[in-house]
PDB file of C-alpha atoms in Angstrom:
ATOM      1  CA  MET O   1       0.090   0.083  -0.090  1.00 47.00           C
ATOM      2  CA  ASN O   2       1.710   3.324  -0.945  1.00 44.00           C
ATOM      3  CA  LYS O   3       1.241   6.215   1.025  1.00 41.00           C
ATOM      4  CA  LEU O   4      -1.634   8.320  -0.923  1.00 35.00           C
ATOM      5  CA  THR O   5      -3.624   5.021  -0.469  1.00 40.00           C
ATOM      6  CA  MET O   6      -3.080   4.685   3.274  1.00 38.00           C
ATOM      7  CA  ILE O   7      -3.998   8.389   3.979  1.00 34.00           C
ATOM      8  CA  VAL O   8      -6.959   7.831   1.731  1.00 35.00           C
ATOM      9  CA  SER O   9      -8.468   4.861   3.682  1.00 41.00           C
ATOM     10  CA  LEU O  10      -7.505   6.370   6.939  1.00 36.00           C
ATOM     11  CA  ALA O  11      -9.501   9.450   6.425  1.00 40.00           C
ATOM     12  CA  SER O  12     -12.596   7.083   5.267  1.00 42.00           C
ATOM     13  CA  LEU O  13     -12.255   5.413   8.310  1.00 34.00           C
ATOM     14  CA  ALA O  14     -12.689   8.689  10.200  1.00 40.00           C
ATOM     15  CA  LEU O  15     -15.593   9.850   8.413  1.00 37.00           C
ATOM     16  CA  TRP O  16     -17.163   6.244   9.136  1.00 36.00           C
ATOM     17  CA  CYS O  17     -16.772   6.446  12.499  1.00 36.00           C
ATOM     18  CA  THR O  18     -17.893  10.294  12.989  1.00 37.00           C
ATOM     19  CA  THR O  19     -20.754   8.852  10.902  1.00 35.00           C
ATOM     20  CA  LEU O  20     -21.456   6.423  13.537  1.00 32.00           C
ATOM     21  CA  VAL O  21     -20.970   8.205  16.716  1.00 32.00           C
ATOM     22  CA  THR O  22     -23.482  10.581  15.292  1.00 34.00           C
ATOM     23  CA  GLY O  23     -26.206   8.326  14.450  1.00 35.00           C
ATOM     24  CA  LEU O  24     -25.959   6.836  18.103  1.00 29.00           C
ATOM     25  CA  SER O  25     -26.350   9.950  19.510  1.00 34.00           C
ATOM     26  CA  LEU O  26     -29.301  10.963  17.453  1.00 31.00           C
ATOM     27  CA  THR O  27     -30.947   7.895  18.275  1.00 32.00           C
ATOM     28  CA  SER O  28     -30.525   8.272  22.024  1.00 33.00           C
ATOM     29  CA  LYS O  29     -31.868  11.789  21.907  1.00 34.00           C
ATOM     30  CA  GLY O  30     -34.995  10.265  20.050  1.00 34.00           C
ATOM     31  CA  ALA O  31     -35.746   8.080  22.605  1.00 31.00           C
ATOM     32  CA  GLU O  32     -36.524  11.102  24.942  1.00 31.00           C
ATOM     33  CA  PRO O  33     -39.081  12.783  22.750  1.00 28.00           C
ATOM     34  CA  ASP O  34     -40.214  16.364  23.812  1.00 31.00           C
ATOM     35  CA  ALA O  35     -43.565  16.188  25.771  1.00 29.00           C
ATOM     36  CA  THR O  36     -44.701  19.675  24.084  1.00 30.00           C
ATOM     37  CA  ALA O  37     -43.967  18.315  20.119  1.00 31.00           C
ATOM     38  CA  PRO O  38     -46.636  16.978  18.321  1.00 36.00           C
ATOM     39  CA  ALA O  39     -46.557  13.475  17.478  1.00 40.00           C
ATOM     40  CA  SER O  40     -45.286  12.455  14.293  1.00 37.00           C
ATOM     41  CA  ALA O  41     -47.207  11.945  11.248  1.00 40.00           C
ATOM     42  CA  SER O  42     -47.130   8.377  11.277  1.00 43.00           C
ATOM     43  CA  ALA O  43     -48.286   7.890  15.044  1.00 54.00           C
ATOM     44  CA  ASP O  44     -51.601  10.005  14.321  1.00 66.00           C
ATOM     45  CA  SER O  45     -52.206   8.263  10.982  1.00 65.00           C
ATOM     46  CA  ALA O  46     -52.247   4.875  13.409  1.00 77.00           C
ATOM     47  CA  LEU O  47     -54.914   6.369  15.273  1.00 85.00           C
ATOM     48  CA  LYS O  48     -58.382   5.721  14.216  1.00 90.00           C
ATOM     49  CA  PRO O  49     -61.621   6.189  16.271  1.00 92.00           C
ATOM     50  CA  PHE O  50     -63.835   3.388  16.933  1.00 92.00           C
ATOM     51  CA  PRO O  51     -67.253   2.865  18.242  1.00 93.00           C
ATOM     52  CA  PRO O  52     -68.981   4.404  19.872  1.00 93.00           C
ATOM     53  CA  TYR O  53     -66.578   7.084  19.023  1.00 95.00           C
ATOM     54  CA  VAL O  54     -67.924   9.278  22.203  1.00 96.00           C
ATOM     55  CA  ALA O  55     -68.328   7.354  25.223  1.00 95.00           C
ATOM     56  CA  PRO O  56     -71.838   7.027  26.787  1.00 93.00           C
ATOM     57  CA  VAL O  57     -72.656   8.869  30.420  1.00 94.00           C
ATOM     58  CA  GLY O  58     -72.228   6.382  32.973  1.00 92.00           C
ATOM     59  CA  GLU O  59     -74.915   5.317  35.158  1.00 93.00           C
ATOM     60  CA  ASN O  60     -73.481   7.375  37.673  1.00 95.00           C
ATOM     61  CA  ALA O  61     -71.220  10.382  36.445  1.00 95.00           C
ATOM     62  CA  ASP O  62     -70.118  14.134  37.454  1.00 96.00           C
ATOM     63  CA  TRP O  63     -68.782  16.541  34.671  1.00 96.00           C
ATOM     64  CA  VAL O  64     -68.491  20.296  34.659  1.00 96.00           C
ATOM     65  CA  MET O  65     -69.080  22.078  31.441  1.00 94.00           C
ATOM     66  CA  ARG O  66     -67.287  25.315  31.186  1.00 94.00           C
ATOM     67  CA  ILE O  67     -68.605  27.899  28.560  1.00 91.00           C
ATOM     68  CA  LEU O  68     -65.898  29.998  26.823  1.00 87.00           C
ATOM     69  CA  PRO O  69     -67.316  33.530  25.929  1.00 67.00           C
ATOM     70  CA  ALA O  70     -68.853  33.234  23.003  1.00 50.00           C
ATOM     71  CA  LYS O  71     -68.846  36.045  20.170  1.00 52.00           C
ATOM     72  CA  GLU O  72     -71.458  37.953  19.303  1.00 38.00           C
ATOM     73  CA  ALA O  73     -74.002  35.906  16.553  1.00 34.00           C
ATOM     74  CA  ALA O  74     -75.024  37.517  13.722  1.00 34.00           C
ATOM     75  CA  THR O  75     -78.840  36.814  13.337  1.00 33.00           C
ATOM     76  CA  THR O  76     -79.845  35.874   9.928  1.00 31.00           C
ATOM     77  CA  PRO O  77     -82.919  38.511   8.932  1.00 30.00           C
ATOM     78  CA  GLU O  78     -85.286  36.227   7.544  1.00 36.00           C
ATOM     79  CA  ILE O  79     -85.127  33.946  10.699  1.00 31.00           C
ATOM     80  CA  PRO O  80     -85.356  35.912  14.066  1.00 35.00           C
ATOM     81  CA  ALA O  81     -83.864  34.945  17.228  1.00 35.00           C
ATOM     82  CA  PRO O  82     -86.038  32.641  19.328  1.00 36.00           C
ATOM     83  CA  ALA O  83     -87.781  34.891  22.087  1.00 37.00           C
ATOM     84  CA  PRO O  84     -86.799  33.753  25.685  1.00 37.00           C
ATOM     85  CA  ALA O  85     -89.116  31.330  27.141  1.00 37.00           C
ATOM     86  CA  ALA O  86     -89.375  33.102  30.393  1.00 37.00           C
ATOM     87  CA  ALA O  87     -93.237  33.042  30.788  1.00 33.00           C
ATOM     88  CA  GLU O  88     -93.142  29.153  30.589  1.00 38.00           C
ATOM     89  CA  ASN O  89     -91.059  28.584  33.485  1.00 38.00           C
ATOM     90  CA  GLY O  90     -90.198  31.950  35.202  1.00 39.00           C
ATOM     91  CA  ASP O  91     -87.002  31.912  34.356  1.00 45.00           C
ATOM     92  CA  SER O  92     -85.414  34.742  32.645  1.00 42.00           C
ATOM     93  CA  THR O  93     -81.670  33.281  32.100  1.00 46.00           C
ATOM     94  CA  THR O  94     -80.291  33.460  28.789  1.00 50.00           C
ATOM     95  CA  SER O  95     -77.571  31.079  27.430  1.00 59.00           C
ATOM     96  CA  ASP O  96     -75.346  33.898  26.883  1.00 65.00           C
ATOM     97  CA  ASP O  97     -75.493  34.431  30.774  1.00 84.00           C
ATOM     98  CA  VAL O  98     -73.842  31.127  31.585  1.00 87.00           C
ATOM     99  CA  THR O  99     -70.465  30.339  32.345  1.00 92.00           C
ATOM    100  CA  GLU O 100     -70.651  26.980  33.731  1.00 93.00           C
ATOM    101  CA  ILE O 101     -72.680  23.967  34.123  1.00 93.00           C
ATOM    102  CA  HIS O 102     -72.045  21.319  36.856  1.00 95.00           C
ATOM    103  CA  MET O 103     -73.539  18.138  35.858  1.00 94.00           C
ATOM    104  CA  THR O 104     -74.419  14.745  38.462  1.00 95.00           C
ATOM    105  CA  LYS O 105     -76.319  12.047  37.375  1.00 95.00           C
ATOM    106  CA  VAL O 106     -77.101   8.941  39.287  1.00 95.00           C
ATOM    107  CA  GLY O 107     -79.349   6.456  37.880  1.00 93.00           C
ATOM    108  CA  ASP O 108     -82.100   8.466  36.315  1.00 92.00           C
ATOM    109  CA  LEU O 109     -81.779  11.257  38.116  1.00 94.00           C
ATOM    110  CA  GLN O 110     -79.923  14.341  37.341  1.00 93.00           C
ATOM    111  CA  ARG O 111     -78.738  17.793  38.543  1.00 95.00           C
ATOM    112  CA  ALA O 112     -77.351  20.604  36.789  1.00 94.00           C
ATOM    113  CA  VAL O 113     -76.032  23.486  38.789  1.00 94.00           C
ATOM    114  CA  VAL O 114     -75.787  26.501  36.444  1.00 92.00           C
ATOM    115  CA  LEU O 115     -73.303  29.357  37.255  1.00 93.00           C
ATOM    116  CA  ARG O 116     -73.965  32.892  35.438  1.00 91.00           C
ATOM    117  CA  LYS O 117     -71.469  35.748  35.014  1.00 91.00           C
ATOM    118  CA  ASP O 118     -72.983  37.370  37.736  1.00 92.00           C
ATOM    119  CA  GLY O 119     -71.774  34.939  39.984  1.00 92.00           C
ATOM    120  CA  THR O 120     -75.573  33.668  41.178  1.00 91.00           C
ATOM    121  CA  SER O 121     -76.632  29.846  40.337  1.00 91.00           C
ATOM    122  CA  THR O 122     -79.723  28.153  39.914  1.00 91.00           C
ATOM    123  CA  GLU O 123     -80.229  24.353  40.554  1.00 93.00           C
ATOM    124  CA  TYR O 124     -82.081  22.143  38.346  1.00 94.00           C
ATOM    125  CA  TYR O 125     -82.880  18.216  38.086  1.00 94.00           C
ATOM    126  CA  HIS O 126     -84.369  15.872  35.837  1.00 92.00           C
ATOM    127  CA  LEU O 127     -86.279  13.041  36.189  1.00 91.00           C
ATOM    128  CA  LYS O 128     -88.429  11.170  33.458  1.00 88.00           C
ATOM    129  CA  ASN O 129     -87.986  13.371  30.827  1.00 86.00           C
ATOM    130  CA  PHE O 130     -89.460  16.348  33.266  1.00 91.00           C
ATOM    131  CA  ASN O 131     -87.343  19.307  34.511  1.00 90.00           C
ATOM    132  CA  LEU O 132     -87.603  20.603  37.594  1.00 92.00           C
ATOM    133  CA  THR O 133     -86.702  24.139  38.032  1.00 91.00           C
ATOM    134  CA  PRO O 134     -87.271  27.102  40.869  1.00 91.00           C
ATOM    135  CA  ALA O 135     -89.413  30.199  39.859  1.00 84.00           C
ATOM    136  CA  SER O 136     -87.190  33.200  39.631  1.00 75.00           C
ATOM    137  CA  ASP O 137     -89.497  34.975  42.030  1.00 73.00           C
ATOM    138  CA  ARG O 138     -87.842  33.505  44.788  1.00 71.00           C
ATOM    139  CA  SER O 139     -90.547  32.349  46.185  1.00 77.00           C
ATOM    140  CA  GLY O 140     -89.066  28.927  46.701  1.00 80.00           C
ATOM    141  CA  LYS O 141     -91.455  27.226  44.501  1.00 90.00           C
ATOM    142  CA  VAL O 142     -90.524  24.561  42.175  1.00 93.00           C
ATOM    143  CA  MET O 143     -92.037  24.073  38.780  1.00 91.00           C
ATOM    144  CA  VAL O 144     -92.104  20.389  36.624  1.00 92.00           C
ATOM    145  CA  VAL O 145     -91.903  21.430  33.370  1.00 88.00           C
ATOM    146  CA  GLN O 146     -91.649  19.205  30.152  1.00 84.00           C
ATOM    147  CA  GLN O 147     -88.158  18.977  28.824  1.00 76.00           C
ATOM    148  CA  ASN O 148     -87.351  21.703  26.446  1.00 71.00           C
ATOM    149  CA  ALA O 149     -84.144  22.575  24.870  1.00 66.00           C
ATOM    150  CA  ALA O 150     -85.289  26.674  24.510  1.00 62.00           C
ATOM    151  CA  LEU O 151     -85.360  26.238  28.404  1.00 66.00           C
ATOM    152  CA  PRO O 152     -82.753  26.712  31.108  1.00 67.00           C
ATOM    153  CA  PRO O 153     -80.518  24.266  31.354  1.00 71.00           C
ATOM    154  CA  TYR O 154     -81.378  23.970  27.717  1.00 64.00           C
ATOM    155  CA  PRO O 155     -80.166  20.997  26.258  1.00 67.00           C
ATOM    156  CA  CYS O 156     -77.863  19.362  29.229  1.00 74.00           C
ATOM    157  CA  PHE O 157     -80.067  16.716  30.102  1.00 78.00           C
ATOM    158  CA  ALA O 158     -79.539  15.005  26.715  1.00 72.00           C
ATOM    159  CA  LYS O 159     -79.263  11.264  26.971  1.00 76.00           C
ATOM    160  CA  GLY O 160     -75.417  11.768  26.242  1.00 85.00           C
ATOM    161  CA  PHE O 161     -72.922  14.365  26.634  1.00 92.00           C
ATOM    162  CA  PHE O 162     -73.989  17.931  25.469  1.00 89.00           C
ATOM    163  CA  GLY O 163     -72.933  18.732  21.607  1.00 90.00           C
ATOM    164  CA  VAL O 164     -71.632  15.190  20.571  1.00 93.00           C
ATOM    165  CA  ALA O 165     -74.688  13.789  19.018  1.00 90.00           C
ATOM    166  CA  TRP O 166     -73.622  14.892  15.473  1.00 93.00           C
ATOM    167  CA  ILE O 167     -70.520  12.782  15.715  1.00 96.00           C
ATOM    168  CA  ARG O 168     -70.228  10.061  13.397  1.00 94.00           C
ATOM    169  CA  PRO O 169     -67.174   8.335  11.673  1.00 95.00           C
ATOM    170  CA  GLU O 170     -67.758  10.225   8.254  1.00 95.00           C
ATOM    171  CA  ASN O 171     -67.071  13.458  10.580  1.00 95.00           C
ATOM    172  CA  PHE O 172     -63.485  12.462  11.549  1.00 96.00           C
ATOM    173  CA  ALA O 173     -61.181  14.952  10.130  1.00 95.00           C
ATOM    174  CA  GLY O 174     -57.411  13.569  12.290  1.00 95.00           C
ATOM    175  CA  VAL O 175     -56.148  13.761  15.192  1.00 96.00           C
ATOM    176  CA  ALA O 176     -55.116  16.943  17.095  1.00 95.00           C
ATOM    177  CA  THR O 177     -54.167  18.322  20.652  1.00 95.00           C
ATOM    178  CA  TYR O 178     -56.172  20.167  22.562  1.00 95.00           C
ATOM    179  CA  LYS O 179     -54.460  21.255  25.681  1.00 93.00           C
ATOM    180  CA  GLU O 180     -52.079  18.795  25.892  1.00 92.00           C
ATOM    181  CA  LYS O 181     -54.665  15.749  25.192  1.00 94.00           C
ATOM    182  CA  LYS O 182     -54.455  13.930  22.288  1.00 95.00           C
ATOM    183  CA  CYS O 183     -58.026  13.865  20.379  1.00 97.00           C
ATOM    184  CA  PHE O 184     -59.998  12.388  17.731  1.00 97.00           C
ATOM    185  CA  TYR O 185     -60.939  15.740  16.173  1.00 97.00           C
ATOM    186  CA  TYR O 186     -64.732  15.962  14.372  1.00 97.00           C
ATOM    187  CA  LYS O 187     -66.163  18.566  11.934  1.00 96.00           C
ATOM    188  CA  GLY O 188     -69.377  18.595  10.845  1.00 94.00           C
ATOM    189  CA  GLN O 189     -72.901  19.857  11.770  1.00 91.00           C
ATOM    190  CA  GLN O 190     -75.413  19.820  14.286  1.00 87.00           C
ATOM    191  CA  ALA O 191     -79.112  20.116  13.910  1.00 81.00           C
ATOM    192  CA  ASN O 192     -80.168  23.421  15.842  1.00 73.00           C
ATOM    193  CA  PRO O 193     -82.257  22.434  19.272  1.00 64.00           C
ATOM    194  CA  LEU O 194     -83.946  25.675  19.194  1.00 58.00           C
ATOM    195  CA  VAL O 195     -85.962  25.720  15.925  1.00 60.00           C
ATOM    196  CA  LYS O 196     -87.696  22.982  13.911  1.00 58.00           C
ATOM    197  CA  GLU O 197     -86.777  22.477  10.472  1.00 56.00           C
ATOM    198  CA  LYS O 198     -90.758  22.117   9.237  1.00 56.00           C
ATOM    199  CA  ASP O 199     -91.404  25.713  10.639  1.00 56.00           C
ATOM    200  CA  LEU O 200     -88.293  27.288   8.154  1.00 55.00           C
ATOM    201  CA  PRO O 201     -88.225  28.539   4.863  1.00 57.00           C
ATOM    202  CA  ALA O 202     -87.002  25.668   2.287  1.00 59.00           C
ATOM    203  CA  ASP O 203     -84.059  28.217   1.276  1.00 56.00           C
ATOM    204  CA  ALA O 204     -80.231  29.004   1.972  1.00 54.00           C
ATOM    205  CA  ALA O 205     -81.360  30.934   4.773  1.00 57.00           C
ATOM    206  CA  GLY O 206     -83.635  28.509   6.345  1.00 51.00           C
ATOM    207  CA  LYS O 207     -80.711  25.731   5.835  1.00 58.00           C
ATOM    208  CA  ALA O 208     -78.371  27.733   7.487  1.00 58.00           C
ATOM    209  CA  ALA O 209     -80.555  28.240  10.621  1.00 59.00           C
ATOM    210  CA  ALA O 210     -81.589  24.595  10.819  1.00 66.00           C
ATOM    211  CA  ALA O 211     -77.727  23.589  11.397  1.00 78.00           C
ATOM    212  CA  GLN O 212     -74.958  25.063  12.877  1.00 85.00           C
ATOM    213  CA  PRO O 213     -71.363  24.241  12.391  1.00 92.00           C
ATOM    214  CA  ALA O 214     -69.682  21.836  14.800  1.00 94.00           C
ATOM    215  CA  GLU O 215     -66.198  20.699  16.022  1.00 96.00           C
ATOM    216  CA  ALA O 216     -65.339  18.265  18.535  1.00 96.00           C
ATOM    217  CA  TRP O 217     -62.275  17.256  20.342  1.00 97.00           C
ATOM    218  CA  VAL O 218     -62.671  13.620  21.971  1.00 97.00           C
ATOM    219  CA  ASP O 219     -59.953  12.017  24.097  1.00 97.00           C
ATOM    220  CA  CYS O 220     -58.001   9.259  22.134  1.00 96.00           C
ATOM    221  CA  LYS O 221     -58.066   7.004  25.283  1.00 94.00           C
ATOM    222  CA  THR O 222     -61.311   7.384  26.919  1.00 95.00           C
ATOM    223  CA  GLN O 223     -63.159   8.839  24.484  1.00 96.00           C
ATOM    224  CA  LEU O 224     -64.698  10.872  26.856  1.00 97.00           C
ATOM    225  CA  PRO O 225     -65.312  14.715  25.389  1.00 97.00           C
ATOM    226  CA  VAL O 226     -62.951  17.145  25.745  1.00 97.00           C
ATOM    227  CA  ALA O 227     -64.402  20.159  23.914  1.00 96.00           C
ATOM    228  CA  VAL O 228     -67.090  21.018  21.335  1.00 95.00           C
ATOM    229  CA  LYS O 229     -67.693  24.036  19.448  1.00 94.00           C
ATOM    230  CA  ILE O 230     -71.242  24.719  18.466  1.00 89.00           C
ATOM    231  CA  ASP O 231     -71.450  27.766  16.038  1.00 84.00           C
ATOM    232  CA  ASN O 232     -69.599  30.494  17.854  1.00 84.00           C
ATOM    233  CA  GLU O 233     -69.710  28.994  21.377  1.00 87.00           C
ATOM    234  CA  LEU O 234     -66.944  26.831  22.877  1.00 93.00           C
ATOM    235  CA  VAL O 235     -67.433  24.184  25.786  1.00 93.00           C
ATOM    236  CA  GLU O 236     -65.018  22.587  27.691  1.00 96.00           C
ATOM    237  CA  PHE O 237     -65.554  19.539  29.374  1.00 97.00           C
ATOM    238  CA  VAL O 238     -63.604  18.417  33.173  1.00 97.00           C
ATOM    239  CA  HIS O 239     -64.738  15.044  33.921  1.00 97.00           C
ATOM    240  CA  ASN O 240     -64.929  14.096  37.658  1.00 97.00           C
ATOM    241  CA  PRO O 241     -64.779  11.263  39.616  1.00 96.00           C
ATOM    242  CA  ALA O 242     -68.423   9.339  39.689  1.00 94.00           C
ATOM    243  CA  ALA O 243     -71.023  10.651  42.121  1.00 92.00           C
ATOM    244  CA  LYS O 244     -72.317   7.837  44.148  1.00 92.00           C
ATOM    245  CA  GLN O 245     -75.750   9.487  45.857  1.00 95.00           C
ATOM    246  CA  LEU O 246     -78.308  12.143  44.693  1.00 96.00           C
ATOM    247  CA  GLU O 247     -81.392  12.884  46.105  1.00 96.00           C
ATOM    248  CA  LEU O 248     -83.992  15.450  45.325  1.00 96.00           C
ATOM    249  CA  PRO O 249     -84.023  18.168  47.807  1.00 95.00           C
ATOM    250  CA  PRO O 250     -87.168  18.787  49.765  1.00 95.00           C
ATOM    251  CA  PRO O 251     -88.655  21.788  47.660  1.00 94.00           C
ATOM    252  CA  TYR O 252     -88.245  19.393  44.508  1.00 95.00           C
ATOM    253  CA  LEU O 253     -89.247  16.461  45.975  1.00 95.00           C
ATOM    254  CA  ALA O 254     -92.584  18.207  47.045  1.00 94.00           C
ATOM    255  CA  ALA O 255     -93.075  19.470  43.555  1.00 95.00           C
ATOM    256  CA  TRP O 256     -92.510  16.061  41.808  1.00 95.00           C
ATOM    257  CA  LYS O 257     -95.026  14.225  44.041  1.00 94.00           C
ATOM    258  CA  PHE O 258     -97.136  16.708  43.402  1.00 92.00           C
ATOM    259  CA  HIS O 259     -96.925  16.246  39.526  1.00 92.00           C
ATOM    260  CA  GLU O 260     -97.113  12.420  39.967  1.00 91.00           C
ATOM    261  CA  ASN O 261    -100.167  13.012  42.300  1.00 91.00           C
ATOM    262  CA  GLN O 262    -101.747  15.368  39.275  1.00 87.00           C
ATOM    263  CA  GLN O 263    -100.700  12.930  36.774  1.00 84.00           C
ATOM    264  CA  ARG O 264    -102.430   9.708  38.204  1.00 86.00           C
ATOM    265  CA  ARG O 265    -105.755  12.043  38.722  1.00 85.00           C
ATOM    266  CA  LEU O 266    -105.279  12.620  35.046  1.00 77.00           C
ATOM    267  CA  ASN O 267    -104.614   8.933  34.008  1.00 79.00           C
ATOM    268  CA  SER O 268    -107.745   7.884  36.087  1.00 77.00           C
ATOM    269  CA  MET O 269    -109.842  10.495  34.405  1.00 77.00           C
ATOM    270  CA  GLY O 270    -108.604   9.257  30.938  1.00 70.00           C
ATOM    271  CA  VAL O 271    -106.677  12.380  30.029  1.00 63.00           C
ATOM    272  CA  VAL O 272    -102.999  11.571  28.795  1.00 59.00           C
ATOM    273  CA  ARG O 273    -100.455  13.768  28.989  1.00 57.00           C
TER     274      ARG O 273
END
């Protein structure tokens, strides 16, 4: 081997060693990924939503919905905004006043504690498709009314979590991170619970009023909702340990017993409600 060949061989050996050391160093660093960095594209593509896509509310459950300030939503001139339904149940609360709703469910009984911007709160109960709501005159009376999405506490007493009934596999739009939680992200439309499609004009304005743009972030591991955005309103979920006990307080219980007695009387008279 001449002198020139030996120099080239040594240089090649040095370059190979440098490459090997650098490669080992990069592999070592890759074993400790940055927690704030998004997952790789290949890892995300491997995650796919699976039935039931959103976990059902358990037999016993407790969760909080935090309503972030909504932007002023423009009202379509042809479709006036629904008038407040205060006359029916005496509660003048509007959805724009609400900042937080604490939901508790034990068996068939549900409770919603609605917190408003001014710091006041109202306690509602739901049993057998009826809402038990206190009168706004602070008389202590409790009214039993048929569930209505236009009345407080709005569509909170749904069979599942609020704002997720529209989620389908075809609405899946990828994997996204919402406040450090890896989520299945869905995008689509939700039927507006405050309007009936048959009462709307069959034009573009009617179709726009019948459905609302919707987005949802669902935890990849638990399938519990993390956040939903309906139109301009964003709702974040906080899931607490399941409740173990829930009972109607005395005023609500008295109102419910009176309601049941009235129902029995009507049924005995052949009046079906």
